[in-house]
Tab-separated table of C-alpha atoms and ligand atoms in Angstrom:
chain	number	residue	atom	x	y	z
A	1	MET	CA	15.580	-27.284	3.122
A	2	ARG	CA	13.609	-28.204	-0.407
A	3	GLU	CA	11.974	-24.422	-1.106
A	4	PHE	CA	9.255	-24.605	-3.938
A	5	LEU	CA	8.325	-21.450	-5.929
A	6	GLY	CA	4.370	-20.361	-5.771
A	7	LEU	CA	3.135	-20.735	-9.447
A	8	SER	CA	0.061	-18.957	-9.318
A	9	ASN	CA	1.243	-15.884	-10.806
A	10	ILE	CA	2.152	-17.719	-13.703
A	11	SER	CA	-0.280	-17.625	-16.710
A	12	PRO	CA	-1.365	-21.302	-17.310
A	13	GLN	CA	-0.669	-21.439	-20.824
A	14	ILE	CA	3.268	-20.016	-19.593
A	15	CYS	CA	3.330	-22.649	-17.263
A	16	ARG	CA	1.836	-25.679	-19.424
A	17	LEU	CA	5.387	-24.234	-21.712
A	18	LEU	CA	7.382	-24.914	-19.527
A	19	GLN	CA	6.081	-27.948	-17.882
A	20	GLU	CA	6.769	-29.243	-21.773
A	21	ILE	CA	10.150	-28.480	-21.471
A	22	GLY	CA	10.489	-29.965	-18.330
A	23	LYS	CA	8.855	-33.127	-20.074
A	24	LEU	CA	11.209	-32.642	-22.655
A	25	GLY	CA	14.474	-32.329	-21.169
A	26	GLU	CA	13.272	-35.719	-19.130
A	27	GLY	CA	13.038	-37.268	-22.092
A	28	ALA	CA	16.460	-36.045	-23.636
A	29	SER	CA	18.253	-37.130	-19.782
A	30	ARG	CA	18.977	-33.381	-19.702
A	31	SER	CA	18.380	-31.291	-16.495
A	32	VAL	CA	16.494	-27.852	-17.269
A	33	TYR	CA	15.913	-25.017	-15.532
A	34	VAL	CA	13.956	-21.571	-15.995
A	35	VAL	CA	16.733	-18.922	-14.748
A	36	GLY	CA	17.299	-15.397	-14.009
A	37	GLY	CA	14.995	-12.101	-14.355
A	38	PHE	CA	11.750	-14.503	-14.912
A	39	VAL	CA	12.823	-16.124	-11.427
A	40	ARG	CA	13.475	-13.095	-9.610
A	41	ASP	CA	10.032	-11.223	-10.831
A	42	LEU	CA	7.840	-14.399	-10.312
A	43	LEU	CA	9.191	-14.227	-6.063
A	44	ILE	CA	8.501	-10.557	-6.762
A	45	GLY	CA	4.964	-11.016	-7.716
A	46	ARG	CA	6.343	-8.627	-10.950
A	47	GLU	CA	5.251	-9.821	-14.690
A	48	ASN	CA	8.151	-11.133	-16.594
A	49	LEU	CA	7.884	-12.625	-20.451
A	50	ASP	CA	11.538	-12.944	-20.789
A	51	ILE	CA	11.795	-16.730	-20.549
A	52	ASP	CA	15.317	-18.092	-19.990
A	53	ILE	CA	16.164	-21.764	-19.770
A	54	VAL	CA	19.518	-23.007	-19.064
A	55	VAL	CA	20.220	-26.808	-20.121
A	56	GLU	CA	23.178	-28.793	-18.442
A	57	GLY	CA	24.441	-29.780	-21.915
A	58	ASP	CA	24.053	-29.087	-25.211
A	59	ALA	CA	21.021	-26.054	-25.225
A	60	VAL	CA	21.716	-25.801	-28.641
A	61	GLU	CA	20.511	-29.420	-29.958
A	62	PHE	CA	17.411	-29.024	-27.075
A	63	ALA	CA	16.440	-25.839	-28.334
A	64	TYR	CA	16.307	-27.443	-31.932
A	65	GLN	CA	14.372	-30.601	-30.634
A	66	LEU	CA	11.666	-28.717	-28.865
A	67	ALA	CA	11.031	-26.426	-32.034
A	68	LYS	CA	10.456	-29.229	-34.042
A	69	VAL	CA	7.618	-30.568	-30.961
A	70	TRP	CA	6.335	-27.071	-31.174
A	71	GLY	CA	6.195	-26.911	-34.917
A	72	GLY	CA	8.317	-23.208	-34.038
A	73	LYS	CA	11.753	-22.323	-35.668
A	74	ALA	CA	14.813	-22.133	-33.555
A	75	GLN	CA	17.868	-20.127	-34.036
A	76	ALA	CA	21.575	-20.571	-32.562
A	77	HIS	CA	24.574	-18.562	-31.969
A	78	HIS	CA	27.069	-21.577	-31.896
A	79	GLN	CA	29.749	-19.551	-30.074
A	80	PHE	CA	28.226	-18.838	-27.150
A	81	LYS	CA	26.234	-22.318	-27.223
A	82	THR	CA	23.143	-20.759	-26.761
A	83	ALA	CA	19.591	-20.578	-29.128
A	84	THR	CA	16.719	-18.984	-29.643
A	85	VAL	CA	13.152	-20.764	-29.890
A	86	THR	CA	10.142	-18.902	-31.880
A	87	ARG	CA	7.198	-20.682	-31.210
A	88	PRO	CA	4.148	-20.503	-33.995
A	89	ASP	CA	2.212	-18.111	-31.469
A	90	MET	CA	5.314	-16.075	-31.836
A	91	LEU	CA	6.563	-16.165	-27.740
A	92	LYS	CA	10.344	-16.527	-27.942
A	93	LEU	CA	12.041	-18.391	-25.584
A	94	ASP	CA	15.991	-18.322	-24.946
A	95	PHE	CA	18.066	-21.492	-24.474
A	96	VAL	CA	21.307	-21.146	-22.709
A	97	SER	CA	24.180	-23.929	-22.147
A	98	ALA	CA	24.972	-24.304	-18.051
A	99	ARG	CA	28.673	-22.764	-18.609
A	100	ASN	CA	31.106	-21.723	-16.668
A	101	GLU	CA	33.024	-18.422	-18.184
A	102	THR	CA	36.053	-17.006	-17.844
A	103	TYR	CA	37.277	-13.172	-18.309
A	104	PRO	CA	40.494	-13.077	-20.667
A	105	SER	CA	40.993	-9.204	-19.316
A	106	PRO	CA	38.992	-6.975	-17.932
A	107	GLY	CA	35.773	-5.955	-19.775
A	108	ALA	CA	36.496	-8.097	-22.139
A	109	LEU	CA	33.712	-10.857	-23.438
A	110	PRO	CA	34.305	-14.346	-21.798
A	111	SER	CA	35.136	-17.202	-23.152
A	112	VAL	CA	32.917	-20.151	-22.370
A	113	GLU	CA	32.307	-23.896	-21.657
A	114	TYR	CA	29.921	-26.477	-20.247
A	115	GLY	CA	29.228	-26.566	-16.792
A	116	THR	CA	27.036	-27.152	-14.532
A	117	VAL	CA	23.717	-24.740	-13.232
A	118	ALA	CA	25.369	-24.041	-10.174
A	119	ALA	CA	28.479	-22.561	-11.961
A	120	ASP	CA	26.279	-21.314	-14.420
A	121	LEU	CA	24.454	-19.556	-11.707
A	122	CYS	CA	27.530	-18.115	-9.725
A	123	ARG	CA	28.954	-16.059	-13.275
A	124	ARG	CA	25.712	-14.325	-12.721
A	125	ASP	CA	25.528	-10.352	-12.057
A	126	PHE	CA	23.638	-10.745	-8.638
A	127	SER	CA	22.258	-13.254	-6.407
A	128	ILE	CA	18.913	-11.773	-7.149
A	129	ASN	CA	19.550	-12.546	-10.402
A	130	ALA	CA	21.168	-16.096	-9.713
A	131	LEU	CA	18.159	-18.025	-8.942
A	132	ALA	CA	16.968	-20.725	-11.013
A	133	MET	CA	13.940	-23.165	-10.944
A	134	ARG	CA	13.851	-26.670	-11.749
A	135	LEU	CA	11.672	-27.975	-14.443
A	136	GLN	CA	12.058	-31.694	-14.433
A	137	PRO	CA	8.168	-33.343	-13.738
A	138	ASN	CA	9.512	-34.849	-10.112
A	139	ALA	CA	10.764	-31.580	-9.048
A	140	PHE	CA	9.009	-29.073	-11.600
A	141	GLY	CA	8.758	-25.291	-9.070
A	142	GLU	CA	12.143	-26.359	-6.793
A	143	LEU	CA	14.229	-22.972	-6.272
A	144	VAL	CA	17.808	-23.799	-6.865
A	145	ASP	CA	19.644	-21.059	-4.823
A	146	CYS	CA	23.223	-21.198	-4.535
A	147	THR	CA	24.082	-17.625	-3.856
A	148	ASP	CA	21.556	-16.403	-1.621
A	149	GLY	CA	19.896	-14.832	-3.577
A	150	LEU	CA	16.153	-15.021	-1.944
A	151	ARG	CA	17.604	-14.009	1.178
A	152	ASP	CA	19.169	-10.831	-0.303
A	153	LEU	CA	15.448	-10.960	-2.698
A	154	ARG	CA	13.539	-10.431	0.964
A	155	ALA	CA	16.063	-8.030	2.570
A	156	GLY	CA	15.734	-5.918	-0.970
A	157	ARG	CA	19.515	-6.114	-1.176
A	158	ILE	CA	21.483	-5.891	-4.799
A	159	ARG	CA	24.652	-8.048	-4.032
A	160	THR	CA	27.417	-8.862	-6.611
A	161	LEU	CA	29.015	-12.801	-5.977
A	162	HIS	CA	32.150	-12.010	-6.014
A	163	GLU	CA	34.647	-9.028	-5.643
A	164	ARG	CA	36.119	-8.607	-8.860
A	165	SER	CA	32.593	-8.599	-10.918
A	166	PHE	CA	32.600	-4.818	-11.438
A	167	ILE	CA	35.664	-5.202	-12.867
A	168	ASP	CA	34.797	-8.179	-14.761
A	169	ASP	CA	31.973	-6.411	-16.313
A	170	PRO	CA	31.515	-2.702	-15.727
A	171	THR	CA	28.430	-2.867	-17.135
A	172	ARG	CA	27.151	-4.445	-13.897
A	173	ILE	CA	27.529	-1.149	-12.374
A	174	PHE	CA	24.649	0.546	-14.629
A	175	ARG	CA	22.500	-2.860	-13.732
A	176	ALA	CA	22.900	-2.405	-10.403
A	177	ILE	CA	21.405	1.212	-10.144
A	178	ARG	CA	18.828	-0.161	-12.992
A	179	TYR	CA	17.690	-3.080	-10.065
A	180	GLU	CA	18.298	-1.055	-7.432
A	181	GLY	CA	15.968	1.988	-8.634
A	182	ARG	CA	13.768	-0.654	-10.151
A	183	TYR	CA	12.378	-2.607	-6.904
A	184	SER	CA	13.775	0.504	-4.614
A	185	PHE	CA	16.077	-1.971	-2.997
A	186	GLN	CA	20.049	-1.167	-1.654
A	187	ILE	CA	23.266	-2.009	-3.599
A	188	VAL	CA	25.087	-3.312	-0.684
A	189	GLU	CA	27.703	-0.957	1.073
A	190	ALA	CA	30.306	-3.312	-0.215
A	191	ASP	CA	29.276	-3.258	-3.542
A	192	GLN	CA	28.894	0.260	-3.494
A	193	GLN	CA	32.257	1.116	-2.544
A	194	ARG	CA	33.467	-1.642	-5.107
A	195	ILE	CA	31.636	0.416	-7.668
A	196	LEU	CA	33.420	3.871	-6.727
A	197	ASP	CA	36.886	1.925	-6.709
A	198	ALA	CA	36.041	0.394	-10.042
A	199	ILE	CA	35.035	3.685	-11.737
A	200	ASN	CA	38.298	5.255	-10.073
A	201	GLN	CA	39.903	2.675	-11.494
A	202	GLY	CA	39.127	3.693	-14.983
A	203	VAL	CA	37.231	0.200	-16.339
A	204	LEU	CA	34.829	2.345	-17.905
A	205	ASN	CA	37.122	2.662	-20.732
A	206	LEU	CA	37.781	-0.610	-20.911
A	207	ILE	CA	33.854	-1.220	-22.507
A	208	SER	CA	32.733	-0.153	-25.471
A	209	ALA	CA	30.860	2.592	-26.212
A	210	GLN	CA	27.634	0.692	-27.599
A	211	ARG	CA	27.487	-1.601	-24.429
A	212	ILE	CA	28.056	1.743	-22.363
A	213	ARG	CA	24.626	3.230	-24.253
A	214	ASN	CA	22.696	0.012	-24.432
A	215	GLU	CA	22.751	0.127	-20.821
A	216	ILE	CA	21.753	3.740	-20.645
A	217	ASP	CA	18.798	3.051	-22.983
A	218	HIS	CA	17.779	0.501	-20.614
A	219	ILE	CA	17.840	3.253	-17.307
A	220	LEU	CA	15.643	5.730	-19.744
A	221	SER	CA	12.731	2.936	-20.550
A	222	GLU	CA	12.773	2.724	-16.678
A	223	ALA	CA	9.969	4.286	-15.065
A	224	ALA	CA	12.294	5.237	-12.194
A	225	ALA	CA	14.682	6.707	-14.346
A	226	PRO	CA	14.712	10.110	-12.428
A	227	GLN	CA	16.602	7.775	-9.162
A	228	MET	CA	18.459	5.853	-11.166
A	229	VAL	CA	19.846	9.014	-13.238
A	230	ASN	CA	20.246	10.507	-9.357
A	231	ARG	CA	22.437	7.145	-8.084
A	232	MET	CA	24.425	7.661	-11.424
A	233	CYS	CA	25.499	11.184	-10.144
A	234	GLU	CA	25.962	10.256	-6.630
A	235	PHE	CA	28.854	7.626	-8.497
A	236	ASP	CA	29.628	10.670	-10.959
A	237	LEU	CA	29.115	7.928	-13.491
A	238	PHE	CA	28.311	10.217	-16.245
A	239	GLY	CA	31.691	12.184	-15.246
A	240	ALA	CA	33.569	8.843	-15.603
A	241	VAL	CA	32.165	8.548	-19.242
A	242	ASP	CA	33.250	12.150	-20.328
A	243	PRO	CA	34.439	14.606	-17.980
A	244	THR	CA	32.170	17.093	-19.614
A	245	TRP	CA	29.189	15.373	-19.066
A	246	LYS	CA	27.031	17.052	-16.376
A	247	ILE	CA	23.163	16.132	-15.643
A	248	ALA	CA	20.968	19.270	-15.608
A	249	PRO	CA	20.047	20.437	-11.984
A	250	ASN	CA	16.454	20.220	-13.149
A	251	PHE	CA	16.482	17.230	-14.487
A	252	ASP	CA	13.560	15.876	-13.161
A	253	ALA	CA	11.279	18.676	-14.189
A	254	LEU	CA	12.907	18.031	-17.931
A	255	TRP	CA	12.090	14.314	-17.399
A	256	ALA	CA	8.595	15.114	-16.477
A	257	ALA	CA	8.389	16.896	-19.628
A	258	ALA	CA	9.557	14.111	-21.976
A	259	GLY	CA	7.148	11.988	-20.346
A	260	GLN	CA	4.840	14.654	-21.084
A	261	ALA	CA	5.645	15.043	-24.632
A	262	ILE	CA	5.706	11.516	-25.253
A	263	GLU	CA	2.149	10.774	-24.216
A	264	TRP	CA	0.960	13.848	-25.949
A	265	ALA	CA	2.462	12.720	-29.072
A	266	SER	CA	1.065	9.323	-28.769
A	267	ILE	CA	-2.273	10.970	-29.021
A	268	SER	CA	-2.082	14.370	-30.881
A	269	LEU	CA	0.572	13.303	-33.439
A	270	THR	CA	-0.645	9.634	-34.584
A	271	ASN	CA	-0.006	10.479	-38.294
A	272	ALA	CA	3.705	11.295	-37.891
A	273	PRO	CA	5.120	9.152	-35.266
A	274	ILE	CA	7.651	10.397	-33.017
A	275	ASN	CA	11.422	8.791	-32.039
A	276	THR	CA	10.541	8.587	-27.858
A	277	ARG	CA	14.513	7.651	-27.319
A	278	VAL	CA	15.277	11.193	-29.315
A	279	ILE	CA	13.034	12.599	-26.279
A	280	LEU	CA	15.094	10.698	-23.340
A	281	TRP	CA	17.973	11.653	-24.735
A	282	MET	CA	17.166	15.221	-24.715
A	283	THR	CA	17.129	15.386	-20.492
A	284	LEU	CA	20.658	13.864	-20.509
A	285	LEU	CA	22.283	15.958	-22.896
A	286	THR	CA	21.445	19.370	-22.723
A	287	SER	CA	24.474	21.565	-23.909
A	288	PRO	CA	25.990	21.704	-27.525
A	289	MET	CA	29.268	21.002	-26.060
A	290	ALA	CA	27.999	17.547	-23.941
A	291	ILE	CA	26.051	16.694	-27.775
A	292	GLU	CA	29.395	16.864	-29.097
A	293	VAL	CA	31.737	15.423	-26.429
A	294	VAL	CA	29.103	12.725	-25.443
A	295	GLY	CA	27.996	11.809	-28.863
A	296	SER	CA	31.139	11.273	-30.264
A	297	ARG	CA	32.309	9.213	-27.240
A	298	LEU	CA	28.930	6.616	-26.824
A	299	ALA	CA	29.380	6.659	-30.809
A	300	LEU	CA	25.439	7.910	-30.720
A	301	GLU	CA	24.016	7.674	-33.962
A	302	ASN	CA	24.058	10.639	-36.576
A	303	GLN	CA	20.491	10.865	-37.065
A	304	LEU	CA	20.248	11.582	-32.792
A	305	CYS	CA	22.883	13.550	-32.746
A	306	THR	CA	21.588	15.641	-35.072
A	307	LYS	CA	18.073	16.077	-33.496
A	308	LEU	CA	19.780	16.876	-30.281
A	309	SER	CA	21.894	19.462	-31.636
A	310	VAL	CA	18.947	21.538	-32.882
A	311	GLN	CA	17.939	22.613	-29.321
A	312	THR	CA	20.089	25.720	-28.818
A	313	HIS	CA	19.272	26.663	-32.435
A	314	MET	CA	15.434	26.008	-31.864
A	315	GLU	CA	15.142	28.038	-28.827
A	316	HIS	CA	15.911	31.346	-31.026
A	317	ALA	CA	13.688	30.011	-32.964
A	318	LEU	CA	11.099	30.002	-30.369
A	319	ASN	CA	12.386	33.779	-29.148
A	320	ALA	CA	11.278	34.840	-31.946
A	321	LEU	CA	7.903	34.139	-31.986
A	322	SER	CA	5.534	36.671	-30.426
A	323	VAL	CA	2.040	36.639	-29.395
A	324	SER	CA	1.314	38.364	-32.900
A	325	SER	CA	3.357	36.088	-34.875
A	326	LYS	CA	0.772	35.199	-37.808
A	327	PRO	CA	0.330	31.370	-38.966
A	328	SER	CA	2.937	32.017	-41.758
A	329	GLU	CA	5.668	33.253	-39.503
A	330	VAL	CA	4.904	30.499	-36.614
A	331	TYR	CA	5.392	27.965	-40.113
A	332	GLN	CA	8.857	29.814	-41.040
A	333	LEU	CA	10.405	29.413	-37.920
A	334	LEU	CA	9.480	26.130	-36.468
A	335	ASN	CA	9.472	24.173	-39.715
A	336	PRO	CA	13.212	23.278	-39.755
A	337	TYR	CA	12.705	21.620	-36.286
A	338	PRO	CA	12.650	18.163	-35.588
A	339	LEU	CA	9.358	17.087	-34.373
A	340	GLU	CA	10.570	15.675	-30.877
A	341	ALA	CA	12.418	18.978	-30.332
A	342	LEU	CA	9.434	20.443	-31.022
A	343	VAL	CA	7.022	18.693	-28.931
A	344	PHE	CA	9.684	18.749	-25.993
A	345	ALA	CA	9.327	22.332	-26.088
A	346	LEU	CA	5.580	22.450	-26.144
A	347	MET	CA	5.760	20.616	-22.852
A	348	GLN	CA	8.306	22.700	-20.932
A	349	PRO	CA	7.253	24.484	-18.079
A	350	HIS	CA	8.595	27.637	-18.488
A	351	GLN	CA	6.965	27.602	-21.841
A	352	PRO	CA	4.187	30.148	-21.787
A	353	ASP	CA	0.628	29.987	-22.733
A	354	TRP	CA	0.535	31.723	-26.073
A	355	ARG	CA	3.813	30.306	-27.431
A	356	ALA	CA	2.900	26.741	-26.446
A	357	GLY	CA	-0.504	27.418	-28.339
A	358	LYS	CA	1.628	28.419	-31.451
A	359	ILE	CA	3.717	25.120	-31.099
A	360	GLY	CA	1.120	23.140	-30.483
A	361	ASN	CA	-1.410	24.223	-33.333
A	362	TYR	CA	2.061	24.161	-35.857
A	363	LEU	CA	2.254	20.797	-34.826
A	364	THR	CA	-1.000	19.290	-35.071
A	365	HIS	CA	-2.580	21.522	-38.274
A	366	LEU	CA	-0.164	24.169	-40.084
A	367	ARG	CA	2.659	21.442	-40.553
A	368	ASP	CA	0.031	19.350	-42.382
A	369	VAL	CA	-1.382	21.817	-45.014
A	370	GLN	CA	-0.771	20.997	-48.334
A	371	PRO	CA	0.374	24.168	-50.722
A	372	LEU	CA	-2.660	24.950	-53.342
A	373	VAL	CA	-0.317	26.154	-56.025
A	374	ASN	CA	3.045	24.132	-56.855
A	375	GLY	CA	6.344	24.576	-58.796
A	376	ASP	CA	4.880	22.257	-61.576
A	377	ASP	CA	1.428	23.944	-61.779
A	378	LEU	CA	3.147	27.111	-62.830
A	379	ILE	CA	5.485	25.238	-65.602
A	380	GLN	CA	2.251	23.991	-66.630
A	381	ARG	CA	0.707	27.903	-66.489
A	382	GLY	CA	3.573	28.379	-69.085
A	383	LEU	CA	5.288	30.162	-66.775
A	384	LYS	CA	9.370	29.801	-67.177
A	385	PRO	CA	11.348	28.131	-64.030
A	386	SER	CA	13.359	30.740	-62.072
A	387	ARG	CA	14.968	32.015	-59.245
A	388	ALA	CA	12.031	33.832	-58.418
A	389	PHE	CA	9.478	30.613	-58.143
A	390	ALA	CA	10.367	29.914	-54.544
A	391	ASP	CA	9.583	33.055	-53.550
A	392	TRP	CA	5.962	32.905	-55.563
A	393	LEU	CA	5.383	29.910	-54.176
A	394	TRP	CA	6.349	30.720	-50.556
A	395	LYS	CA	4.127	34.014	-50.737
A	396	ALA	CA	0.941	31.928	-51.738
A	397	PHE	CA	1.269	29.007	-49.757
A	398	ALA	CA	1.957	32.065	-46.452
A	399	ALA	CA	-1.092	33.632	-47.520
A	400	GLN	CA	-2.984	30.173	-47.734
A	401	LEU	CA	-1.775	29.412	-44.274
A	402	ASP	CA	-2.798	33.097	-42.849
A	403	GLY	CA	-6.368	32.453	-44.168
A	404	LYS	CA	-5.948	35.163	-47.045
A	405	VAL	CA	-6.780	32.377	-50.178
A	406	SER	CA	-8.499	28.856	-49.592
A	407	THR	CA	-8.961	27.989	-53.205
A	408	THR	CA	-6.353	27.555	-56.171
A	409	GLN	CA	-8.074	29.952	-57.991
A	410	GLU	CA	-7.398	32.446	-55.059
A	411	ALA	CA	-4.153	31.875	-55.241
A	412	TYR	CA	-3.281	32.454	-58.604
A	413	GLN	CA	-5.617	35.440	-58.438
A	414	PHE	CA	-2.980	36.133	-55.439
A	415	LEU	CA	-0.176	35.918	-57.225
A	416	ASP	CA	-1.612	37.520	-60.311
A	417	ILE	CA	-1.131	34.754	-62.552
A	418	LYS	CA	-3.958	33.830	-65.224
A	419	LYS	CA	-5.860	30.416	-64.748
B	1	ATP	P1	15.690	-7.403	-16.765
B	1	ATP	O1	14.259	-7.510	-16.286
B	1	ATP	O2	16.528	-6.333	-17.072
B	1	ATP	O3	15.057	-7.637	-18.427
B	1	ATP	P2	16.923	-9.581	-16.532
B	1	ATP	O4	17.030	-10.828	-15.471
B	1	ATP	O5	15.974	-10.389	-17.487
B	1	ATP	O6	16.440	-8.390	-16.167
B	1	ATP	P3	18.732	-9.573	-18.913
B	1	ATP	O7	19.657	-8.903	-19.072
B	1	ATP	O8	17.927	-10.184	-19.619
B	1	ATP	O9	18.227	-9.316	-17.159
B	1	ATP	O10	19.958	-10.897	-18.628
B	1	ATP	C1	19.289	-12.476	-17.865
B	1	ATP	C2	20.155	-12.917	-16.735
B	1	ATP	O11	21.352	-13.122	-17.286
B	1	ATP	C3	19.866	-12.007	-15.740
B	1	ATP	O12	19.363	-12.452	-14.860
B	1	ATP	C4	21.995	-12.555	-15.504
B	1	ATP	O13	21.368	-13.378	-14.480
B	1	ATP	C5	22.233	-12.732	-16.268
B	1	ATP	N1	23.014	-11.849	-16.985
B	1	ATP	C6	22.583	-10.604	-17.653
B	1	ATP	N2	23.656	-9.756	-17.947
B	1	ATP	C7	24.735	-10.168	-17.008
B	1	ATP	C8	25.902	-9.482	-16.941
B	1	ATP	N3	26.556	-8.669	-16.977
B	1	ATP	N4	26.736	-10.303	-16.146
B	1	ATP	C9	26.133	-11.328	-15.548
B	1	ATP	N5	25.163	-11.933	-15.802
B	1	ATP	C10	24.432	-11.155	-16.468
């Protein structure tokens, strides 16, 4: 029986675009479809503006024609027979040629040749992602479902399309967990077993650090990340990436603190944008050993590793603070540490209020104070640069932070230098 998708969830603008693509396809005697996440989310009733179009035939040529009609730009990736069209309104659409894929070896990137939409859907990861919608004018909105994806979607099931799926592409293990958590679906039992078997066979050693890192980044960007991390622990996926990688027992509390830290920074630190990804990774890598070993296994960027690895050291600095610490002491203790680490520390539930107050004051106030006197000023006043300079300048700055001096003149007087 032919099944048509309800289109009332698509905005009129997107609907018009899809119709235009269908018409152009008809004119060029090409069958065209919107596929994957867009169709899945349309059926679920969730907005998705990632538009992937499958063309039976050459998608690159088709994308160029469409870019011309729209007055946009097309960028082709000839090796994969794909192209991206950017419209004048900056909306991007991806075009792929319907294809068959074969995997030369497990974990390797596939080799690609033209195929039908049905073949193209069968190469996909899960049945719920193997759905397409026809765009040709006389069948616009018709569902193409060769793998019982609609049935699985209605039953809340994540199901691969063949038994070697996780071995061909181990990133699908992470993807299965991500969709399961995002939609509160269930990975079917046979696939849970295949995930365990694939992990036991060591498939994670066959994929690049970058591909694993990307998948973990995707998971960290999801609202249901805690459920997904929990599921990864059930499959011992972290241990499979590296045996030293243990997730902290209080991960849920760390995750909540990370969310609060990111929100607080977006409101209170508008002049110093923080890297939210650093804070998210702080929930996963909590020991110096894991940061070093996993950082190297996943080829995490140096800057990220450096910011992660200050945590233990920073704990000492935080412990050195006391209720009576003066602003200059707070400044001196906290200044060496990255904002992300400090904002994260600020939101830890065990942080006493007085200490949180000091960290907050450093972040929102002390950090931005500019010294009234600098080295050039001293030279201009005839002083010869010397080792003592840094000392004097810090003393003047500390007095300023502690409210003992508030004008340049007072700072010179404090240093006993004639203006
Ligand atoms: P999301 O909402 O997570 O972005 P999506 O379905 O749009 O979901 P993409 O990663 O953009 O996900 O992939 C687009 C489509 O490409 C998927 O729906 C799926 O059909 C296919 N796909 C992506 N990655 C794989 C993979 N590793 N193996 C097989 N098919 C894949």
